[in-house]
Structures are given as C-alpha cells and as structure tokens.
Short mmCIF file of C-alpha atoms and ligand atoms in Angstrom, two decimals:
data_model
loop_
_atom_site.label_atom_id
_atom_site.label_comp_id
_atom_site.label_asym_id
_atom_site.label_seq_id
_atom_site.Cartn_x
_atom_site.Cartn_y
_atom_site.Cartn_z
CA MET A 1 -23.03 -8.21 -10.48
CA THR A 2 -19.69 -6.10 -10.68
CA VAL A 3 -19.95 -2.93 -8.23
CA ARG A 4 -18.85 0.19 -10.04
CA VAL A 5 -16.67 2.26 -7.58
CA GLY A 6 -15.92 5.99 -8.21
CA VAL A 7 -12.72 7.19 -6.35
CA ILE A 8 -12.37 10.64 -4.89
CA GLY A 9 -8.52 11.41 -4.29
CA ALA A 10 -6.09 9.68 -6.27
CA GLY A 11 -3.10 10.18 -4.14
CA MET A 12 -1.17 7.58 -2.36
CA ILE A 13 -3.86 5.50 -0.64
CA GLY A 14 -6.25 6.25 -3.30
CA GLN A 15 -3.98 4.59 -5.71
CA ASP A 16 -3.33 1.84 -3.46
CA HIS A 17 -7.15 1.11 -3.07
CA ILE A 18 -7.70 1.57 -6.85
CA ARG A 19 -5.16 -1.31 -7.44
CA ARG A 20 -6.79 -3.28 -4.75
CA LEU A 21 -10.50 -2.78 -6.34
CA THR A 22 -8.90 -3.76 -9.75
CA ASP A 23 -6.33 -6.73 -8.96
CA VAL A 24 -7.70 -8.33 -5.73
CA VAL A 25 -11.43 -7.76 -5.24
CA THR A 26 -12.93 -9.60 -8.07
CA ALA A 27 -16.39 -8.27 -7.84
CA ALA A 28 -15.36 -4.57 -8.21
CA ARG A 29 -14.32 -2.29 -10.94
CA VAL A 30 -13.14 1.46 -10.64
CA THR A 31 -15.11 3.16 -13.30
CA ALA A 32 -14.31 6.94 -12.38
CA VAL A 33 -11.48 8.94 -10.68
CA THR A 34 -11.36 12.52 -9.61
CA ASP A 35 -8.69 14.69 -7.99
CA ILE A 36 -8.06 18.31 -7.66
CA ASP A 37 -4.84 17.53 -9.46
CA ALA A 38 -6.69 16.96 -12.97
CA ALA A 39 -3.58 15.52 -14.77
CA ARG A 40 -3.23 12.95 -11.94
CA ALA A 41 -6.90 11.98 -12.22
CA GLU A 42 -6.49 11.46 -16.01
CA GLU A 43 -3.36 9.39 -15.51
CA VAL A 44 -4.64 7.14 -12.73
CA ALA A 45 -7.92 6.62 -14.53
CA ALA A 46 -6.33 5.76 -17.75
CA ARG A 47 -4.51 3.01 -15.95
CA VAL A 48 -7.59 0.97 -15.22
CA GLY A 49 -9.80 2.04 -18.09
CA ALA A 50 -11.68 4.65 -15.88
CA VAL A 51 -13.12 7.96 -16.67
CA ALA A 52 -11.35 11.07 -15.02
CA LEU A 53 -14.21 13.41 -13.85
CA PRO A 54 -13.64 17.09 -12.88
CA THR A 55 -15.21 17.25 -9.27
CA GLY A 56 -16.31 14.85 -6.57
CA ALA A 57 -20.14 16.11 -7.21
CA ASP A 58 -19.75 15.14 -10.92
CA LEU A 59 -18.46 11.71 -9.73
CA VAL A 60 -21.05 10.99 -6.90
CA GLY A 61 -23.83 12.02 -9.72
CA SER A 62 -22.54 9.71 -12.47
CA PRO A 63 -24.97 6.81 -13.63
CA GLU A 64 -21.54 4.76 -14.17
CA VAL A 65 -20.90 4.93 -10.10
CA ASP A 66 -22.65 2.58 -8.00
CA ALA A 67 -20.54 3.27 -4.78
CA VAL A 68 -18.23 5.75 -3.60
CA LEU A 69 -14.36 5.63 -2.05
CA VAL A 70 -13.28 8.90 -0.31
CA THR A 71 -9.49 8.86 -0.17
CA SER A 72 -9.02 12.78 -0.51
CA TRP A 73 -7.59 14.86 2.44
CA GLY A 74 -9.36 14.71 5.88
CA PRO A 75 -10.88 18.11 5.64
CA THR A 76 -12.53 17.40 2.45
CA HIS A 77 -14.30 14.18 3.55
CA ALA A 78 -17.47 15.41 5.09
CA GLU A 79 -18.62 17.38 1.82
CA HIS A 80 -17.96 14.20 -0.29
CA VAL A 81 -19.69 11.64 2.19
CA LEU A 82 -22.63 13.90 2.52
CA SER A 83 -22.92 14.20 -1.26
CA ALA A 84 -22.77 10.28 -1.56
CA ILE A 85 -25.53 10.05 1.05
CA GLY A 86 -27.52 12.64 -0.62
CA ALA A 87 -27.32 10.64 -3.79
CA GLY A 88 -28.23 7.46 -1.82
CA LYS A 89 -24.98 5.63 -2.64
CA PRO A 90 -22.75 3.59 -0.36
CA VAL A 91 -19.56 5.42 0.62
CA PHE A 92 -16.38 4.21 1.93
CA CYS A 93 -14.51 7.16 3.73
CA GLU A 94 -10.83 6.72 4.50
CA LYS A 95 -10.11 7.94 8.25
CA PRO A 96 -10.93 10.30 9.54
CA LEU A 97 -14.69 10.46 8.69
CA ALA A 98 -14.32 14.16 9.33
CA THR A 99 -11.93 16.33 11.00
CA THR A 100 -14.41 17.94 13.40
CA ALA A 101 -17.13 16.45 15.66
CA ASP A 102 -19.71 18.55 14.28
CA ASP A 103 -19.30 17.43 10.72
CA CYS A 104 -19.14 13.98 11.93
CA LEU A 105 -22.65 14.43 13.53
CA ARG A 106 -23.85 16.09 10.30
CA ILE A 107 -22.77 12.83 8.51
CA VAL A 108 -24.58 10.84 11.28
CA GLU A 109 -27.77 12.85 10.93
CA ALA A 110 -27.84 12.70 7.13
CA GLU A 111 -27.48 9.01 7.28
CA ARG A 112 -30.08 8.45 9.87
CA ALA A 113 -32.35 10.65 7.74
CA HIS A 114 -31.84 8.59 4.76
CA GLY A 115 -32.91 5.61 6.87
CA ARG A 116 -30.14 2.94 5.94
CA ARG A 117 -26.58 2.61 6.62
CA LEU A 118 -24.45 3.75 3.74
CA VAL A 119 -21.37 4.81 5.46
CA GLN A 120 -18.27 2.68 6.38
CA VAL A 121 -14.91 4.35 7.60
CA GLY A 122 -11.44 3.20 6.81
CA PHE A 123 -10.28 1.77 10.09
CA MET A 124 -8.70 -1.25 8.43
CA ARG A 125 -7.51 -2.84 11.82
CA ARG A 126 -10.91 -4.41 12.57
CA PHE A 127 -10.06 -6.75 9.57
CA ASP A 128 -6.60 -7.78 10.59
CA ALA A 129 -6.43 -11.35 11.50
CA GLY A 130 -4.69 -10.95 14.54
CA TYR A 131 -6.87 -8.34 15.99
CA ARG A 132 -10.08 -10.63 14.91
CA ARG A 133 -8.70 -13.44 16.89
CA MET A 134 -7.83 -11.27 19.73
CA LYS A 135 -11.40 -10.12 19.86
CA GLU A 136 -12.85 -13.66 19.54
CA VAL A 137 -10.55 -14.67 22.56
CA ILE A 138 -12.02 -11.82 24.95
CA ALA A 139 -15.50 -12.32 23.61
CA ALA A 140 -15.31 -15.88 24.53
CA GLY A 141 -14.16 -15.18 28.04
CA THR A 142 -10.84 -17.09 27.78
CA ILE A 143 -8.80 -14.44 29.78
CA GLY A 144 -11.65 -13.44 31.91
CA ALA A 145 -12.87 -9.76 32.17
CA PRO A 146 -10.08 -7.38 30.49
CA LEU A 147 -8.63 -5.09 32.92
CA ILE A 148 -5.77 -3.51 31.34
CA VAL A 149 -4.68 -3.08 27.57
CA HIS A 150 -0.90 -2.07 26.54
CA CYS A 151 -0.34 -0.86 23.18
CA ALA A 152 2.41 0.69 21.01
CA HIS A 153 2.21 2.51 17.65
CA ARG A 154 5.65 3.03 16.34
CA ASN A 155 6.75 4.62 13.09
CA PRO A 156 10.35 4.73 12.05
CA THR A 157 10.16 8.44 10.85
CA VAL A 158 7.58 11.33 10.11
CA PRO A 159 8.25 14.22 7.75
CA ASP A 160 8.49 18.03 8.89
CA ALA A 161 4.69 18.32 8.16
CA TYR A 162 3.67 16.04 11.04
CA ARG A 163 2.58 17.81 14.11
CA SER A 164 2.21 16.99 17.51
CA ALA A 165 -1.49 16.84 17.58
CA MET A 166 -1.32 14.40 14.71
CA ALA A 167 -0.09 11.65 17.23
CA ALA A 168 -3.69 11.37 18.07
CA GLN A 169 -5.55 12.33 15.00
CA ASP A 170 -3.68 10.41 12.63
CA THR A 171 -1.81 7.72 14.48
CA ALA A 172 -3.39 6.75 17.65
CA VAL A 173 -6.88 7.27 15.93
CA HIS A 174 -6.39 3.59 14.67
CA GLU A 175 -6.10 2.13 18.36
CA ILE A 176 -8.95 4.41 19.71
CA ASP A 177 -11.05 2.73 17.08
CA VAL A 178 -9.87 -0.91 17.43
CA LEU A 179 -9.90 -0.82 21.32
CA ARG A 180 -13.69 0.48 21.25
CA TRP A 181 -14.48 -2.47 18.96
CA LEU A 182 -12.08 -5.08 20.76
CA LEU A 183 -13.46 -4.37 24.24
CA ASP A 184 -17.11 -3.61 23.31
CA ASP A 185 -16.71 -0.65 25.51
CA GLU A 186 -16.61 3.17 25.06
CA ILE A 187 -13.76 5.30 25.99
CA VAL A 188 -14.63 8.06 28.71
CA SER A 189 -11.48 9.75 29.30
CA ALA A 190 -8.26 10.54 27.64
CA GLN A 191 -4.76 11.89 29.17
CA VAL A 192 -1.46 12.49 27.03
CA LEU A 193 1.87 12.62 28.90
CA THR A 194 5.12 13.68 27.16
CA PRO A 195 8.38 12.02 28.33
CA ARG A 196 11.60 13.62 27.38
CA ALA A 197 11.64 13.90 23.70
CA THR A 198 13.81 11.96 21.36
CA SER A 199 16.56 14.01 19.58
CA LYS A 200 15.83 12.21 16.39
CA ARG A 201 12.69 14.40 15.63
CA PHE A 202 12.01 17.68 14.05
CA GLU A 203 12.18 20.35 16.68
CA HIS A 204 8.68 21.38 16.81
CA LEU A 205 7.37 17.80 17.49
CA LYS A 206 6.51 16.16 20.91
CA ASP A 207 7.47 12.46 20.41
CA PRO A 208 7.23 10.13 21.88
CA GLN A 209 3.73 10.32 23.68
CA ILE A 210 2.01 8.22 26.19
CA MET A 211 -1.74 8.13 25.96
CA LEU A 212 -3.82 6.91 28.95
CA PHE A 213 -7.44 5.98 28.09
CA GLU A 214 -10.40 4.70 30.52
CA THR A 215 -13.34 2.89 29.47
CA ALA A 216 -16.70 3.18 30.96
CA GLY A 217 -16.16 -0.50 32.11
CA GLY A 218 -13.26 0.59 33.98
CA VAL A 219 -10.62 -0.91 31.55
CA ARG A 220 -7.25 0.98 31.60
CA VAL A 221 -5.32 1.51 28.37
CA ASP A 222 -1.68 2.75 27.87
CA LEU A 223 -0.49 3.62 24.43
CA GLU A 224 2.83 4.58 23.67
CA VAL A 225 2.84 6.60 20.17
CA PHE A 226 6.54 6.86 18.93
CA VAL A 227 6.75 8.14 15.35
CA ASN A 228 10.55 8.54 15.23
CA CYS A 229 11.75 5.19 16.51
CA GLN A 230 14.20 4.65 13.91
CA TYR A 231 14.11 0.99 13.91
CA GLY A 232 10.58 0.08 12.01
CA TYR A 233 7.03 0.03 11.94
CA ASP A 234 5.82 -1.90 14.91
CA ILE A 235 2.11 -2.24 16.33
CA GLN A 236 1.75 -3.94 19.66
CA CYS A 237 -1.27 -4.77 21.64
CA GLU A 238 -1.74 -6.87 24.91
CA THR A 239 -4.89 -7.41 26.69
CA VAL A 240 -4.62 -8.65 30.42
CA GLY A 241 -7.62 -10.14 31.98
CA GLU A 242 -8.50 -11.79 35.26
CA ASP A 243 -7.43 -15.34 34.03
CA GLY A 244 -4.64 -14.57 31.36
CA LEU A 245 -3.66 -12.30 28.57
CA VAL A 246 -3.93 -12.26 24.78
CA ARG A 247 -1.31 -10.60 22.82
CA LEU A 248 -1.22 -9.74 19.00
CA PRO A 249 1.24 -11.79 16.94
CA ASP A 250 4.16 -10.15 15.37
CA PRO A 251 3.97 -10.39 11.39
CA ALA A 252 5.34 -13.70 10.35
CA ALA A 253 9.02 -13.30 9.29
CA VAL A 254 11.92 -15.63 8.79
CA GLY A 255 14.44 -16.06 11.70
CA ILE A 256 18.03 -15.24 10.33
CA ARG A 257 21.09 -16.68 12.11
CA THR A 258 24.45 -15.31 10.96
CA ALA A 259 27.77 -14.02 12.56
CA GLY A 260 26.78 -15.01 16.11
CA LEU A 261 23.23 -13.49 15.89
CA HIS A 262 19.70 -14.66 15.71
CA SER A 263 17.63 -11.83 14.25
CA THR A 264 14.18 -11.31 12.60
CA PRO A 265 13.37 -8.60 10.35
CA VAL A 266 10.80 -5.64 11.34
CA LEU A 267 8.50 -4.33 8.87
CA GLN A 268 9.29 -0.79 7.82
CA ASP A 269 5.82 0.77 7.06
CA TRP A 270 1.78 0.34 7.57
CA LYS A 271 1.19 -0.65 4.10
CA GLY A 272 2.95 -3.94 4.29
CA ARG A 273 1.63 -4.51 8.04
CA PHE A 274 -1.80 -4.26 7.10
CA ALA A 275 -1.80 -5.32 3.35
CA ASP A 276 -4.10 -8.40 4.17
CA ALA A 277 -6.44 -6.29 6.22
CA PHE A 278 -6.94 -3.70 3.64
CA ASP A 279 -7.79 -6.49 0.99
CA THR A 280 -10.41 -8.10 3.41
CA GLU A 281 -11.56 -4.72 4.46
CA PHE A 282 -12.46 -4.21 0.68
CA ARG A 283 -13.53 -7.57 -0.13
CA GLU A 284 -16.25 -7.38 2.72
CA TRP A 285 -17.29 -3.84 1.90
CA ILE A 286 -17.79 -4.67 -1.82
CA ALA A 287 -19.73 -7.95 -0.77
CA ALA A 288 -22.19 -5.70 1.22
CA VAL A 289 -22.68 -3.12 -1.56
CA GLU A 290 -23.36 -6.32 -3.90
CA THR A 291 -26.09 -7.61 -1.78
CA GLY A 292 -27.40 -4.49 -0.37
CA ALA A 293 -26.52 -5.62 3.21
CA THR A 294 -25.52 -3.41 6.22
CA PRO A 295 -21.69 -2.79 5.92
CA THR A 296 -19.91 -4.90 8.54
CA GLY A 297 -17.07 -2.26 8.93
CA PRO A 298 -16.74 0.83 11.28
CA SER A 299 -19.96 2.98 10.91
CA ALA A 300 -20.38 6.78 10.52
CA TRP A 301 -21.07 6.69 14.50
CA ASP A 302 -17.51 5.01 15.03
CA GLY A 303 -16.26 7.60 12.86
CA TYR A 304 -17.80 10.43 15.02
CA ALA A 305 -16.54 8.61 18.33
CA ALA A 306 -13.12 8.35 17.18
CA THR A 307 -12.92 12.24 16.32
CA VAL A 308 -14.51 13.00 19.64
CA ILE A 309 -11.79 10.82 21.45
CA THR A 310 -8.87 12.23 19.48
CA ASP A 311 -10.19 15.77 20.38
CA ALA A 312 -10.00 14.71 23.93
CA ALA A 313 -6.64 13.60 23.67
CA VAL A 314 -5.43 16.77 21.76
CA ARG A 315 -6.93 18.89 24.48
CA SER A 316 -4.98 17.08 27.02
CA LEU A 317 -1.64 17.31 25.07
CA GLU A 318 -2.34 21.09 25.10
CA SER A 319 -3.04 21.35 28.57
CA ASP A 320 0.02 19.53 29.93
CA GLY A 321 -1.42 16.05 30.40
CA THR A 322 -4.77 16.96 32.26
CA VAL A 323 -7.48 14.16 32.25
CA VAL A 324 -10.03 15.25 29.81
CA THR A 325 -13.55 13.52 29.91
CA VAL A 326 -14.72 12.60 26.51
CA ASP A 327 -17.95 14.50 25.62
CA MET A 328 -19.61 12.09 23.51
CA LYS A 329 -23.44 12.23 22.72
CA PRO A 330 -25.44 8.97 23.38
CA ARG A 331 -25.38 6.54 20.55
CA PRO A 332 -28.69 6.50 18.77
CA ALA A 333 -30.23 2.90 18.32
CA PHE A 334 -29.81 3.28 14.67
CA TYR A 335 -26.12 2.41 15.23
CA ALA A 336 -26.74 -0.29 17.75
CA THR A 337 -26.08 -3.35 15.35
CA GLY A 338 -24.30 -4.05 12.17
CA GLY A 339 -20.69 -3.73 12.62
CA THR A 340 -20.59 -1.30 15.65
CA ALA A 341 -20.42 -4.19 18.51
P1 LIG B 401 -2.26 12.05 -0.49
O1 LIG B 401 -1.98 13.61 -0.47
O2 LIG B 401 -1.31 11.26 -0.87
O3 LIG B 401 -3.82 11.96 -1.53
C1 LIG B 401 -4.78 12.48 -1.55
C2 LIG B 401 -5.13 13.29 -2.95
O4 LIG B 401 -6.55 13.52 -2.74
C3 LIG B 401 -4.39 14.13 -3.49
O5 LIG B 401 -4.06 13.63 -4.77
C4 LIG B 401 -5.01 15.23 -3.52
O6 LIG B 401 -4.90 16.05 -4.90
C5 LIG B 401 -6.56 15.00 -3.51
N1 LIG B 401 -7.45 15.63 -3.08
C6 LIG B 401 -7.50 16.59 -2.07
N2 LIG B 401 -8.55 17.08 -1.87
C7 LIG B 401 -9.55 16.71 -2.87
C8 LIG B 401 -10.91 16.98 -3.34
N3 LIG B 401 -11.64 17.61 -2.49
N4 LIG B 401 -11.42 16.39 -4.32
C9 LIG B 401 -10.53 15.49 -4.98
N5 LIG B 401 -9.39 15.26 -4.66
C10 LIG B 401 -8.92 15.76 -3.64
O7 LIG B 401 -3.16 11.65 0.90
P2 LIG B 401 -3.18 10.13 1.40
O8 LIG B 401 -1.88 9.76 2.12
O9 LIG B 401 -3.40 9.20 0.20
O10 LIG B 401 -4.25 10.22 2.48
C11 LIG B 401 -5.48 10.20 2.12
C12 LIG B 401 -6.51 9.95 3.12
O11 LIG B 401 -6.33 8.62 3.56
C13 LIG B 401 -6.25 10.94 4.46
O12 LIG B 401 -7.38 11.12 5.01
C14 LIG B 401 -5.48 9.79 5.43
O13 LIG B 401 -5.63 9.94 6.70
C15 LIG B 401 -5.98 8.46 4.96
N6 LIG B 401 -5.01 7.46 5.19
C16 LIG B 401 -5.42 6.33 5.80
C17 LIG B 401 -4.42 5.36 6.08
C18 LIG B 401 -5.03 4.09 6.60
O14 LIG B 401 -4.06 3.43 7.43
N7 LIG B 401 -6.36 3.68 6.85
C19 LIG B 401 -3.17 5.42 5.60
C20 LIG B 401 -2.83 6.58 4.96
C21 LIG B 401 -3.81 7.54 4.75
C1 LIG B 402 -0.98 6.55 8.72
O1 LIG B 402 -1.59 8.06 8.50
C2 LIG B 402 -1.99 5.71 9.05
O2 LIG B 402 -3.15 5.80 8.89
C3 LIG B 402 -1.37 4.19 9.21
O3 LIG B 402 -2.26 3.31 9.46
C4 LIG B 402 -0.77 4.23 10.58
O4 LIG B 402 -0.44 3.08 11.19
C5 LIG B 402 0.48 5.28 10.49
O5 LIG B 402 1.16 5.31 11.58
C6 LIG B 402 -0.03 6.78 10.04
O6 LIG B 402 1.01 7.22 9.95
#
C-alpha cells in the first residue's frame, strides 16, 4: 500500500520533507498540500502532482489523505494535531509538538481518549546513526553507569528574529529530547548561565548560553548553545560513565593537506548534518503507518516533556540563572512503551 500524506505548511522544512516523501520514501506519496500562503501551496503541490487545499481542516478531512504531516509554524501545531487525532489519522508533527505545556497536555489527553498512539514528533536525532550507536553502547553497560554528558550545539549565525529564549525552545530542545532518550532518564532541573556575549550577534541576543540539566538518576549535563559561532554547524555529545566514555562521531569528511596545513571541512547547516536521520525518520514513520504499528519515534508525551523542560530553561534564563525545577506531570502508562524508552 502507498501511504497518502497531506502536508500542512509548505515552507522550508515542509518542502524538504515533501521531496523526501516523494524521492526517498518509496511507500509514500504526497497527495495534498495546504499553506496560509495559497500561491505557495499551489506551486509546491503542482511539483509533486498533489492537490492544494484551502485549510488544514480540509486537508485532514480529505479522503485522499491517510496521514498528516504538520510543518507549519509552532503556535499552529496544536490545532492541526488535534484535528488529525479527531479524524483518527496518524500525524507527524515537526517540533515543537505545541508551544505551551497546556496545549501539549490537550494533545496527550485527546490521544489517550482515542485509545491508540497516532502522534509522532519530529525530533530526528533519535534516528541519527551516531546517536543510535551511542544509545546501544550506554544500554549495553560498556561504559558503566553514565555520570556526566557534555554537549555543544553551535550554528554559524542566526537572523535578527532569533530571540534569547529560542536558544532553549528552538535549539537546545533537540538535545533535551535526545538526552532523555539516550539516558532513559528524566530531566528534573534546568539552569541557564550566560557568559560574556559574543560581539558577533544582534544586540538583543544572549549568546552563547550554558545550560545545565540534572536527571532523576543524578546524571549532570552541560550544554553549550552558541548560535553565532561563525565557523559552522557543529553538534558534539560525549557521555562519561564509570568505566569509560562514548562520543558522537564527527560527520565523515575528507582530510585536506595543503600549504602546510591538514584540515577537515566543517558542515554549515543542520540539513546536511541530519539528512540521513531525516530519511530514516520518515522511512520508519511511513512503515509504521503502513502496517498500523505503533510509531517508533518520539511520542506526544515526549513532545510534552520537551516543552516543559524548555519552559524551565527559559525561566532560569529570565531569572539570572536560578536553578528551576521541572514541573512535569507523572507519565501515563499509555506512554510507557513504543518509542518512549
Ligand atoms: P517556514 O516559515 O519556512 O514554513 C512554515 C510554513 O507554514 C509557511 O509557508 C507558512 O506560510 C505556513 N503556515 C503557517 N501557519 C500555517 C497554518 N496554520 N496552516 C497552513 N500553513 C501555515 O518555517 P520552517 O523553518 O519550515 O519551520 C516549520 C516548523 O518546522 C517549525 O515548527 C520549526 O520549528 C520546525 N523545524 C524543525 C527542524 C528540525 O530540525 N526538526 C528544522 C527546522 C524547522
Ligand atoms: C533549527 O531550528 C533546528 O531545528 C535544527 O535542527 C537545529 O539543529 C538548529 O540549530 C535550529 O536552528
């Protein structure tokens, strides 16, 4: 069977996922597209032989759509995800699941009332080969009990519209999700410190930021978020355990020797760094939809947890670095298995 996907939001990542669902994932086809910019929806839909529909509600209700992909702006996600759950259709929602914890909980409650998991959230790092290997090594006990995780998330530059809170909400949110999954542990507190700001930033921005997290099991995490580092897109992660450590590999790149220098190019954006992870994420999602299996990826509960933890980090940033306890509801048994561990 070919899974017919309807896409809400035909912007930058929406178009990239439409290309992926068309050219990479053989079991899927994009049949409908909508965007508040109707001309954009028409143009993108025409490229892949899909229909352009006026609204998200029309798309969710279309008999030509088996599953929904939400790639619109964050504040609109909850409405579209709830609509898909209401129609009983599987829905893949780019991060964030919703921009408030209350909206995330509404989604969780709607999905529980439906009785079957329909929602997957677009935290693609869980599908990256390096992170997957790292999780296997930790789970096998090879480095003993994990004690500390050192991470860095660096972007070359960000636009003027990027605000200080987005360091947690838009950027660190990927580490927050992947660390919960890697360690199979919950984050219970967050603290955000601001060293001297780089001069190479827009004036309003606090950059870099150092985020410190503690897990229920006592693991300490330090994460440097530096979104104007100039030199490239650089993701680092090293878990230190009682018997050794495991480190994320750098992306494969040729070594160049010239003019007395040995150098290795550094990637410039996240699209290239996680291209394979995005492909795997969509292959696995479509396979689950096709067979009616529970999605293997991050659940609505993981989306809720990520929003609650980023809220705690933003509160710390806004209160000059106080340690903020994460105020998370107990996880319902409904989310105990199937991609959450
Ligand atoms: P974008 O602005 O390029 O595209 C968003 C599109 O959605 C626009 O075309 C806009 O007109 C449309 N839109 C907005 N509200 C809509 C609505 N209610 N109905 C229909 N269309 C609507 O943004 P983007 O960079 O593609 O980001 C989209 C989402 O993807 C964001 O939530 C973002 O955080 C997420 N994202 C995830 C990753 C990742 O690494 N997983 C990377 C980039 C962006
Ligand atoms: C961007 O919004 C993303 O979601 C990317 O995956 C992330 O790594 C990047 O730093 C963000 O700006």
